[in-house]
Short mmCIF file of C-alpha atoms and ligand atoms in Angstrom, two decimals:
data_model
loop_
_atom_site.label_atom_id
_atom_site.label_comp_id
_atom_site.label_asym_id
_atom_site.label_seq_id
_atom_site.Cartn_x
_atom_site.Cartn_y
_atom_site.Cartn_z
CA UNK A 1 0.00 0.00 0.00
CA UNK A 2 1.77 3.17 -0.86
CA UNK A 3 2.06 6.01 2.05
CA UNK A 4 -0.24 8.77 2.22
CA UNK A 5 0.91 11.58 4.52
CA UNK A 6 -2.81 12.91 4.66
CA UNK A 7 -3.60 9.25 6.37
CA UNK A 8 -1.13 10.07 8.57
CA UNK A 9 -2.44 14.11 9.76
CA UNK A 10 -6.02 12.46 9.92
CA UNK A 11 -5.27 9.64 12.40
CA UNK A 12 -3.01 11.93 14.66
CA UNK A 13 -6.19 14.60 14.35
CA UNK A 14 -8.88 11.90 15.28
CA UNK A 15 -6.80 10.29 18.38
CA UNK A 16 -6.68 14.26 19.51
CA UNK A 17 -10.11 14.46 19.41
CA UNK A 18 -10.99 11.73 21.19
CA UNK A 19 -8.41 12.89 24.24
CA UNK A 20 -10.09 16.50 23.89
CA UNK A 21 -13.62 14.50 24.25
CA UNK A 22 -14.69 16.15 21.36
CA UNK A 23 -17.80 14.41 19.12
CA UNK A 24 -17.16 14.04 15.28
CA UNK A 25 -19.59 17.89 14.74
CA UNK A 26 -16.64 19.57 16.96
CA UNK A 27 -13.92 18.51 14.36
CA UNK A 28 -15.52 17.34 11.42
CA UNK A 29 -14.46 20.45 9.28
CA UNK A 30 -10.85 20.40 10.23
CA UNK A 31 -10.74 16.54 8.39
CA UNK A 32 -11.05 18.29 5.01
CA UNK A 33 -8.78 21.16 3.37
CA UNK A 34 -11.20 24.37 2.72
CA UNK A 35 -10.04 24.94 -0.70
CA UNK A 36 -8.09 23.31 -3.43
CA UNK A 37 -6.34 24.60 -6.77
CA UNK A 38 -4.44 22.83 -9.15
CA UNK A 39 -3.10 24.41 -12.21
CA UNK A 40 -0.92 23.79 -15.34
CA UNK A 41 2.03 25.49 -15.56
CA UNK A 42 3.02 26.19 -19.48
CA UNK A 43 6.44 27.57 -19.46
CA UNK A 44 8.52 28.31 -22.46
CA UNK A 45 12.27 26.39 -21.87
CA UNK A 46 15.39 28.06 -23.26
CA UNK A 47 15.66 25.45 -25.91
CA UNK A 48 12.15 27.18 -27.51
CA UNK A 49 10.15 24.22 -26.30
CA UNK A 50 7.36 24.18 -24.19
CA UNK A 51 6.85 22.23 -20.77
CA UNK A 52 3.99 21.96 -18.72
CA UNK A 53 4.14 21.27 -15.01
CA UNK A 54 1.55 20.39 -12.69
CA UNK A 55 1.07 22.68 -9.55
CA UNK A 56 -1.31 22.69 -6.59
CA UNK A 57 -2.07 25.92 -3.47
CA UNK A 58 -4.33 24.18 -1.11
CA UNK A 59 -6.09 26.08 1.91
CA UNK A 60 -6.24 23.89 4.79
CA UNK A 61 -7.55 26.60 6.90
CA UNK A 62 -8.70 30.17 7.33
CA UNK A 63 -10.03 30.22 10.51
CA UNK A 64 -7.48 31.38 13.10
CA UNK A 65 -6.69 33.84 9.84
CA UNK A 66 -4.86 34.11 6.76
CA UNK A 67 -3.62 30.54 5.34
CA UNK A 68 0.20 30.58 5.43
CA UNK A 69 2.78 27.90 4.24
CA UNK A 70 5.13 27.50 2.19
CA UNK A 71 5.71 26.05 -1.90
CA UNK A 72 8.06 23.29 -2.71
CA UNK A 73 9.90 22.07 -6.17
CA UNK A 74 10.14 18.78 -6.00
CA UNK A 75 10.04 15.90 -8.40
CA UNK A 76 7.72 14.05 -6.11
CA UNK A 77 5.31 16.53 -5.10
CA UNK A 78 1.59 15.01 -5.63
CA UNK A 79 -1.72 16.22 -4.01
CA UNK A 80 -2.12 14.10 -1.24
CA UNK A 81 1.25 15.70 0.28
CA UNK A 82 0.53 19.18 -0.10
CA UNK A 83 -2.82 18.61 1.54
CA UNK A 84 -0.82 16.89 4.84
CA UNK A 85 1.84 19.30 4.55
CA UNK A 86 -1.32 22.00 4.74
CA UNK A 87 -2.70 20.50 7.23
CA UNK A 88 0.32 20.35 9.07
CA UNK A 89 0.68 24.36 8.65
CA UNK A 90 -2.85 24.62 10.77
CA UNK A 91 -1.93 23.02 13.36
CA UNK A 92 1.47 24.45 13.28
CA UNK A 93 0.63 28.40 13.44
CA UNK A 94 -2.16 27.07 16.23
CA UNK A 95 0.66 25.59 18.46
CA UNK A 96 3.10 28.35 18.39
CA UNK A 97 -0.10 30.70 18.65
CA UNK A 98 0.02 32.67 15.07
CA UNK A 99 -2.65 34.27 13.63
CA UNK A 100 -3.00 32.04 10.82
CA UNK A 101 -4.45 29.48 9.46
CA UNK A 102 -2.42 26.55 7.05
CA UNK A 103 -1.84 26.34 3.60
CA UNK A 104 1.03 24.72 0.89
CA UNK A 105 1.80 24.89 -2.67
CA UNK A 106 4.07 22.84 -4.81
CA UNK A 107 5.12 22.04 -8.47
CA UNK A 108 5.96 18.87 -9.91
CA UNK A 109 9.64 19.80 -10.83
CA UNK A 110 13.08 18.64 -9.65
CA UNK A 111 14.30 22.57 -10.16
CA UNK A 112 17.83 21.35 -10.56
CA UNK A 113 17.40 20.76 -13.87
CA UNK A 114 15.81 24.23 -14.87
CA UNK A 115 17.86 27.35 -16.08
CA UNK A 116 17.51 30.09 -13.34
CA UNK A 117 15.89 31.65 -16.23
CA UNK A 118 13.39 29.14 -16.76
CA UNK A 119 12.99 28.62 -13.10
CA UNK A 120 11.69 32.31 -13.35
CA UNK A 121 9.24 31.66 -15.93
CA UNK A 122 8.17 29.04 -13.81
CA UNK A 123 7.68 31.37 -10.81
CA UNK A 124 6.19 34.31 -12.23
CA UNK A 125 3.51 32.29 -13.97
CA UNK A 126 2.68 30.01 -11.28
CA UNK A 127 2.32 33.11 -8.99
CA UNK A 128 -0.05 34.86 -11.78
CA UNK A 129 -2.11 31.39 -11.70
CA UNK A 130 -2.78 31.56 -7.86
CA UNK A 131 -2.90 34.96 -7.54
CA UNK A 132 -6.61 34.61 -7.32
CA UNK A 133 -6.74 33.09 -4.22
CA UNK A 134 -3.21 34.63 -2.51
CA UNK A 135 -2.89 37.99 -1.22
CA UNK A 136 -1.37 39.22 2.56
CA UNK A 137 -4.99 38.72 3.58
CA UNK A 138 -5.86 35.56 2.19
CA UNK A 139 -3.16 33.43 1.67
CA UNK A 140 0.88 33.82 2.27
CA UNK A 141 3.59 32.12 0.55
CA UNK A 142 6.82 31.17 1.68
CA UNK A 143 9.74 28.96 0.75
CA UNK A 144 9.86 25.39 1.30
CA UNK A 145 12.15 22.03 0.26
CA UNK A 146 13.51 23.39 -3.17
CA UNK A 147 12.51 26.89 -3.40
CA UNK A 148 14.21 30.09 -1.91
CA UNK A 149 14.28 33.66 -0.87
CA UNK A 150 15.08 34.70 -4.57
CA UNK A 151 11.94 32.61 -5.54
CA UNK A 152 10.24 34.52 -3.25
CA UNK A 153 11.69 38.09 -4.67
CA UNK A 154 9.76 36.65 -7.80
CA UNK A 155 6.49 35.77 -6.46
CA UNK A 156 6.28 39.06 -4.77
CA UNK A 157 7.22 40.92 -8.19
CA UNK A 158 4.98 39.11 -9.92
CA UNK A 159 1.57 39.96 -7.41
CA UNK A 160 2.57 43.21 -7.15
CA UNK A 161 3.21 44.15 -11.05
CA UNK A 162 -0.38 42.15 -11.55
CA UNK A 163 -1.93 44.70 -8.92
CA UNK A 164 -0.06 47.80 -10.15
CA UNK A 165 2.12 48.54 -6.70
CA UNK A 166 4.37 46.73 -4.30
CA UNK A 167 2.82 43.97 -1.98
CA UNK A 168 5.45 42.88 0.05
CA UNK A 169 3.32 41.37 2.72
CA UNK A 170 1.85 38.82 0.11
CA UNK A 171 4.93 36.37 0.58
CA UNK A 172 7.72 36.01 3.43
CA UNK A 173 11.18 34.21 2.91
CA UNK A 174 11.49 37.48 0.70
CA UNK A 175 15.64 38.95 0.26
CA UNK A 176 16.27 41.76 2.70
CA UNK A 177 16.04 44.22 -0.07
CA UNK A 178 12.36 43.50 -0.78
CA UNK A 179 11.11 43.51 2.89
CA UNK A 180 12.23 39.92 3.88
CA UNK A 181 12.87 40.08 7.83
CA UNK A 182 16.41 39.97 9.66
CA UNK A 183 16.99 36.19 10.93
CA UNK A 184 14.55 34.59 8.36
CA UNK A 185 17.13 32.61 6.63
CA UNK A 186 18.00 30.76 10.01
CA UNK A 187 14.66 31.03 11.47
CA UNK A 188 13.90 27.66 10.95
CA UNK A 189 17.04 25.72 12.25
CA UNK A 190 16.96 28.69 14.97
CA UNK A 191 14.03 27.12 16.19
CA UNK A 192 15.19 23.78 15.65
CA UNK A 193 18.15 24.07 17.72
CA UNK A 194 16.46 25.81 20.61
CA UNK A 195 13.53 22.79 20.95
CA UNK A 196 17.07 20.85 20.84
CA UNK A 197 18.47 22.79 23.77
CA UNK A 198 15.32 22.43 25.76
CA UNK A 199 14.27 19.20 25.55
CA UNK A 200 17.83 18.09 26.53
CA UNK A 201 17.61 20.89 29.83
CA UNK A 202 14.11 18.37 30.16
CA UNK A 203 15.91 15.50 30.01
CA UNK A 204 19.06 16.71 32.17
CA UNK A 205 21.31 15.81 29.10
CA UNK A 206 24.03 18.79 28.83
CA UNK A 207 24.57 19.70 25.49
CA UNK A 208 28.23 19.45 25.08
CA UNK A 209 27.97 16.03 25.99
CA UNK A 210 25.53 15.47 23.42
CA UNK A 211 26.24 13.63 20.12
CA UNK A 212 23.89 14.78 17.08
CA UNK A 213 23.00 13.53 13.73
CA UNK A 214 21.31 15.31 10.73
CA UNK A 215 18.86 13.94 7.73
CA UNK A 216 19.21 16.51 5.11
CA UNK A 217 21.59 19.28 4.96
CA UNK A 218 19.16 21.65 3.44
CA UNK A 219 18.49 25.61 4.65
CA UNK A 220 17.04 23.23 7.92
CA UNK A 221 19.37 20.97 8.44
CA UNK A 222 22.42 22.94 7.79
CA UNK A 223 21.46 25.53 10.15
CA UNK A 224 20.67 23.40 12.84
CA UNK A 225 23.70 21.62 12.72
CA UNK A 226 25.78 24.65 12.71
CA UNK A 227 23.87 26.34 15.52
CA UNK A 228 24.03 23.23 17.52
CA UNK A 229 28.00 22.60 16.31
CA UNK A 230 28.51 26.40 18.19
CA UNK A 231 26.29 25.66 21.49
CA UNK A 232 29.05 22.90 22.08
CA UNK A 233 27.03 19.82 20.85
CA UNK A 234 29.07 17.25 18.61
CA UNK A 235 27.84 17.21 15.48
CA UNK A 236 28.86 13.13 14.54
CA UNK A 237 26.78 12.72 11.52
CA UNK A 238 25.41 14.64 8.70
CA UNK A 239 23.55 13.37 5.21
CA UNK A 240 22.05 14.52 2.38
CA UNK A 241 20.71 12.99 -1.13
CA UNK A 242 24.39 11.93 -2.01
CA UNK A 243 25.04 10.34 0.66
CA UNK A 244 26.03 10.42 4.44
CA UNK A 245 29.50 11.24 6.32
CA UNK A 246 30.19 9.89 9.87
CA UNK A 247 32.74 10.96 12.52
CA UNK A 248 32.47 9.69 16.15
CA UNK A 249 34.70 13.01 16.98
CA UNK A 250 32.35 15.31 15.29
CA UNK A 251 32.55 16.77 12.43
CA UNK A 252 34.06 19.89 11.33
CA UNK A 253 30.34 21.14 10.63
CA UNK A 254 31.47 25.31 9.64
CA UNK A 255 33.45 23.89 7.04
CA UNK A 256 30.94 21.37 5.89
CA UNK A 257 28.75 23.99 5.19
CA UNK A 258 31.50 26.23 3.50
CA UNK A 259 31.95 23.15 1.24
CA UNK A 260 28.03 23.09 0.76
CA UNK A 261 27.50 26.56 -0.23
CA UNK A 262 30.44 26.35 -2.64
CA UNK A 263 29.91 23.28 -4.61
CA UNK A 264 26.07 22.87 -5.34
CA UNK A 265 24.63 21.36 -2.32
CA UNK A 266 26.21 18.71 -2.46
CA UNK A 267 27.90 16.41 0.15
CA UNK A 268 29.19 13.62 -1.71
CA UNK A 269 32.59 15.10 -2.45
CA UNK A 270 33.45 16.54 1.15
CA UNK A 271 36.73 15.28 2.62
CA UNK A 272 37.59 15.52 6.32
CA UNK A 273 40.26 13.32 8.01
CA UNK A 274 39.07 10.44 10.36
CA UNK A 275 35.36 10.37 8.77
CA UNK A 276 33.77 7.62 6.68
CA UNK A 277 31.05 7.49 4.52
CA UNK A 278 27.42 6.05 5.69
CA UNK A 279 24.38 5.45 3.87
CA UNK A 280 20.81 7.12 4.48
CA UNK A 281 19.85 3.33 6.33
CA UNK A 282 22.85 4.31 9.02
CA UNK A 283 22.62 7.85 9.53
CA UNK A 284 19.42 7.35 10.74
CA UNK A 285 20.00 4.03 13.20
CA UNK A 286 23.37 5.89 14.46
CA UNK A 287 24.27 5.35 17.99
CA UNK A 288 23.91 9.42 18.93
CA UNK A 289 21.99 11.46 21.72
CA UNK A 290 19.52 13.31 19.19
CA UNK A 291 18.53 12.69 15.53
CA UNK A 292 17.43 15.54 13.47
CA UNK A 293 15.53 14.64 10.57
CA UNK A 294 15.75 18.02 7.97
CA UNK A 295 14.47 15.73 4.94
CA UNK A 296 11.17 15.05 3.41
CA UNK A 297 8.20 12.95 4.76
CA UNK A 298 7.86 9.03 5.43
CA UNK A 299 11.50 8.90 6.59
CA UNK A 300 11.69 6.66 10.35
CA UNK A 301 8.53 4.08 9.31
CA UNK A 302 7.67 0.74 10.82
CA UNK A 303 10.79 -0.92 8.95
CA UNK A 304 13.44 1.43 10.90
CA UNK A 305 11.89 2.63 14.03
CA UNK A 306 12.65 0.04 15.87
CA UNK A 307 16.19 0.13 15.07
CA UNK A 308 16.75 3.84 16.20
CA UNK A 309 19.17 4.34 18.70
CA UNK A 310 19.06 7.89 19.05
CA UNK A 311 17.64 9.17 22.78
CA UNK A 312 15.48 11.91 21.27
CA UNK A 313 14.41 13.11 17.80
CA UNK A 314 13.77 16.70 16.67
CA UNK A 315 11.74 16.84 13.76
CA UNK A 316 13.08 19.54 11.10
CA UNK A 317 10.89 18.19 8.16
CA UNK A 318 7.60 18.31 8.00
CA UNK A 319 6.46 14.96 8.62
CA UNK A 320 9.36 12.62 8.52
CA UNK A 321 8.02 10.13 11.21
CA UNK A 322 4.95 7.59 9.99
CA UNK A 323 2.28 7.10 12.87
CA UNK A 324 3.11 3.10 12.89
CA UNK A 325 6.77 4.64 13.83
CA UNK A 326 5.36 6.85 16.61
CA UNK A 327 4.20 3.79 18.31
CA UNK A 328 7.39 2.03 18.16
CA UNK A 329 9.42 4.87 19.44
CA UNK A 330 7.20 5.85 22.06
CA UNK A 331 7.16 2.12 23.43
CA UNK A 332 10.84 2.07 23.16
CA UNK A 333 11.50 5.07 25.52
CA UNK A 334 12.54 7.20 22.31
CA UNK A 335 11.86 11.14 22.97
CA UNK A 336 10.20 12.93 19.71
CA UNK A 337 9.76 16.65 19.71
CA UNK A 338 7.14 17.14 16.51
CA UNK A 339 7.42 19.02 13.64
CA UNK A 340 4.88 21.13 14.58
CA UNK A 341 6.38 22.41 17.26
CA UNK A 342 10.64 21.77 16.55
CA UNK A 343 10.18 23.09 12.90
CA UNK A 344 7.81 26.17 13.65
CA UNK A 345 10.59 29.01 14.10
CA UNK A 346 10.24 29.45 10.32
CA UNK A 347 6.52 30.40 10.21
CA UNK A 348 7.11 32.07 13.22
CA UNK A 349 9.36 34.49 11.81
CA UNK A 350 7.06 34.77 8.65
CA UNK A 351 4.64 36.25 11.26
CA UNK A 352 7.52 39.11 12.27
CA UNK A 353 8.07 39.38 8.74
CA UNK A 354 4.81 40.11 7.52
CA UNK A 355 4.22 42.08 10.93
CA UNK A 356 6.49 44.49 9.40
CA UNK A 357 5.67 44.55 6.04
CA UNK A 358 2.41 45.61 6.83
CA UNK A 359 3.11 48.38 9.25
CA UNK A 360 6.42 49.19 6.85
CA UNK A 361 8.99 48.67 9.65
CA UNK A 362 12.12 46.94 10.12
CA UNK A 363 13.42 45.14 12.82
CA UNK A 364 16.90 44.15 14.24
CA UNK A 365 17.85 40.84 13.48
CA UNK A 366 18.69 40.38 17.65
CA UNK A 367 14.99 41.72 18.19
CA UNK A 368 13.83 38.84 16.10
CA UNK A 369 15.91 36.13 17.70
CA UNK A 370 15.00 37.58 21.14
CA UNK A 371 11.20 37.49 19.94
CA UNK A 372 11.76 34.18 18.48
CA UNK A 373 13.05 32.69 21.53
CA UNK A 374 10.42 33.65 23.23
CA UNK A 375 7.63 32.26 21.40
CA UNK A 376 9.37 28.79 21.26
CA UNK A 377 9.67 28.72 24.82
CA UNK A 378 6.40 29.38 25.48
CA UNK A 379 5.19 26.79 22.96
CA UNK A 380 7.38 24.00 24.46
CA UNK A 381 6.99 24.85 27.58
CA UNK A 382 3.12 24.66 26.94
CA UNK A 383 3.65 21.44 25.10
CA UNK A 384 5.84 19.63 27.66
CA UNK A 385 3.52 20.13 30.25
CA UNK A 386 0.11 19.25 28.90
CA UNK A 387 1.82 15.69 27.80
CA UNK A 388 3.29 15.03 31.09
CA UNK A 389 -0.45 15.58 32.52
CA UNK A 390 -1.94 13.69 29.81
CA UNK A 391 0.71 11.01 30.02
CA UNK A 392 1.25 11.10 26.08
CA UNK A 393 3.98 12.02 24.01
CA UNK A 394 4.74 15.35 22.84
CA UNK A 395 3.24 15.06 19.38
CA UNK A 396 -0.06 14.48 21.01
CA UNK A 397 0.33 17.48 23.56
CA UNK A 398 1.23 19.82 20.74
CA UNK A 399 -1.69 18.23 18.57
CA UNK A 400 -3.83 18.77 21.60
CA UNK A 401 -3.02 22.20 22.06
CA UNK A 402 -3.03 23.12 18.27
CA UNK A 403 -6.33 21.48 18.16
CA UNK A 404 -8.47 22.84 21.03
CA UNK A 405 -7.31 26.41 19.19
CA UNK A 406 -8.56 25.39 15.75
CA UNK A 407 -12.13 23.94 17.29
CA UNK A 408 -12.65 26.65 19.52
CA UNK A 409 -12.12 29.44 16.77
CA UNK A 410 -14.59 27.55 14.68
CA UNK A 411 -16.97 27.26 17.29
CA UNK A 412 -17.03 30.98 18.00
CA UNK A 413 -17.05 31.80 14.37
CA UNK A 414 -19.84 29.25 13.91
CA UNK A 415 -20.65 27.30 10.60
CA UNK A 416 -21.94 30.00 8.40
CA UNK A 417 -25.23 30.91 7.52
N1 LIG B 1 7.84 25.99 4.66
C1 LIG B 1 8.03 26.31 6.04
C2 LIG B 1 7.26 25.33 6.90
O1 LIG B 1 6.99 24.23 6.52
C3 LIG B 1 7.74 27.77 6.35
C4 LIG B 1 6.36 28.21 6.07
C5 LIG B 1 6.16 29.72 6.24
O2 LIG B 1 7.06 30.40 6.69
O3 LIG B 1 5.07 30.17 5.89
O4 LIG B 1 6.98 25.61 8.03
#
């Protein structure tokens, strides 16, 4: 049977309901996305040709405000996932306490093979085919797995040349010189390192004695591993689609990213004395304190979970860890601070960034991190405790929480007319 991620948001959402003690009327509009458009993207290639690629915004939610997520190029990218990965933006801005609601977009396209000129035409004329349902009221971009801040630039361009004058609130992510906030870049592996930091305070683990390894060496992963690499943690093991690199020492992870940013992305020709070279298979089942996965979806699943040795995992991606896994790690003692919650610090700063745009001000990058901080705290902190009085795990606190604020907006709203 192949894996459906939007199996996977609807079984975590019913088990939440049934701990809230809610009955299938409280929830029953939360089980569907609100609105979904899929479009064909004809772009003309530099060889004359023309391609078409499929694309998809879907509106999980409006009703705690705007939808907000962001749009991913990726080969693989089919409906079903940017309806979890929408979902999963709902619950996301609920936990962390945004005022939005979720949303996703995503084209069919492995953008490595595109011309940054074709990429472009891409952009601007997927932008111009969901502009009629985006705006900095309605609906909000943002980057994702294989898109960018100069994306970003474009889809802002592109809304505000179809509307005759600048709309930078309509997308976040954006470059500095068209409105994008101070710390945005990191945001996300910010955030991801902090949940880090706090769940090992939780679990009296110091973090310099802590041993870390990282799925995915992305704008999440890298981060994260650097900002852990300089709060003293030893960053043993990193991977990305090329393959994995191991060093019981830790690796040198500021060069690793040098490397990275130099020679395409990726990994696979990186050199560093005393390290070897693992597969995807052993990065994952390393013997290490925590395990980041900063990948895709479907990553720890009933095959591997059992084999994990890690003591706690922080979830970077969206949705790396299958329910059937949940179960497995939760009975073997195994720690798992959600996506929802570890990977938020992105959206979060999407908030301060469209904060500003709208009230045309700009903030200092420490101001952000300081602002940052704070939310995440408060969200764990929130998290942790309602799953240690629940006696569940932390995805189910943070689904609990995120929940209960989706339900109660919609029952105060009310099912219109
Ligand atoms: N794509 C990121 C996520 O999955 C960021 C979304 C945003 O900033 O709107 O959370």
């Amino acid at each position: 049977m192949s894996y459906n991620p939007y199996d996977n948001v609807l079984a975590t959402v019913e088990k939440a309901a049934e701990l809230l003690g809610y009955a299938p009327e409280d929830y029953e509009a939360v089980k569907y996305p609100e609105r979904e458009l899929s479009v064909s993207v004809p772009v003309r290639m530099d060889d004359g040709g023309v391609r078409v690629f499929q694309g998809f915004r879907i509106q999980h939610s409006t009703v705690r405000g705007p939808a907000k997520g962001g749009i991913r190029y990726h080969q693989n990218v089919n409906k079903d996932e940017v309806k979890a990965l929408a979902a999963w933006m709902t619950f996301k801005c609920a936990v962390v306490d945004i005022p939005y609601g979720g949303g996703k977009g995503g084209i069919v396209v492995d953008p490595s093979t595109l011309s940054i000129a074709e990429l472009q035409r891409l952009t601007r004329r997927f932008t111009t085919m969901i502009a009629p349902i985006i705006g900095p009221d309605r609906d909000i971009p943002a980057p994702d797995v294989g898109t960018n801040a100069e994306v970003m630039g474009w889809v802002m361009d592109t809304y505000s040349m179809l509307n005759g004058h600048a709309i930078p609130a309509v997308v976040t992510g954006k470059p500095l010189q068209l409105g994008g906030s101070q710390g945005r870049g990191e945001a996300t592996g910010r955030g991801v390192m902090l949940n880090t930091l706090y769940i090992c305070e939780k679990l009296g683990i110091a973090i310099q004695n802590a041993t870390v390894a990282v799925q995915g060496m992305g704008n999440v992963g890298s981060v994260s591993a650097r900002l852990l690499y300089e709060q003293g943690a030893k960053v043993v093991a990193v991977s990305d689609v090329s393959g994995g690199i191991y060093k019981a020492e830790g690796l040198n992870i500021p060069a690793i990213c040098q490397y990275l940013s130099k020679r395409g992305n990726l990994l696979s020709g990186y050199e560093e004395a005393g390290m070897t070279r693992i597969n995807n298979e052993e990065l994952l089942t390393s013997d290490v304190t925590v395990l980041i996965p900063a990948a895709l979806e479907n990553q720890i699943d009933a095959q591997n979970a059992g084999r994990i040795r890690a003591k706690v995992i922080v979830e970077g991606a969206n949705g790396p860890t299958t329910i059937e896994a949940d179960d497995i790690l939760e009975k073997n003692g195994v720690v798992l601070v959600p996506d929802i919650l570890a990977n938020a610090g992105g959206v979060v700063v999407s908030y301060f960034e469209w904060v500003q745009n709208l009230q045309a001000l700009e903030w200092e990058e420490q101001d952000v991190n300081d602002k940052l901080a704070k939310n995440m705290r408060k969200a764990f902190d929130s998290v942790y405790a309602i799953a240690e009085k629940k006696k569940t795990t932390l995805r189910m606190g943070a689904y609990l929480i995120a929940l209960k604020r989706v339900v109660e907006a919609t029952q105060f709203r009310g099912i219109w007319p």
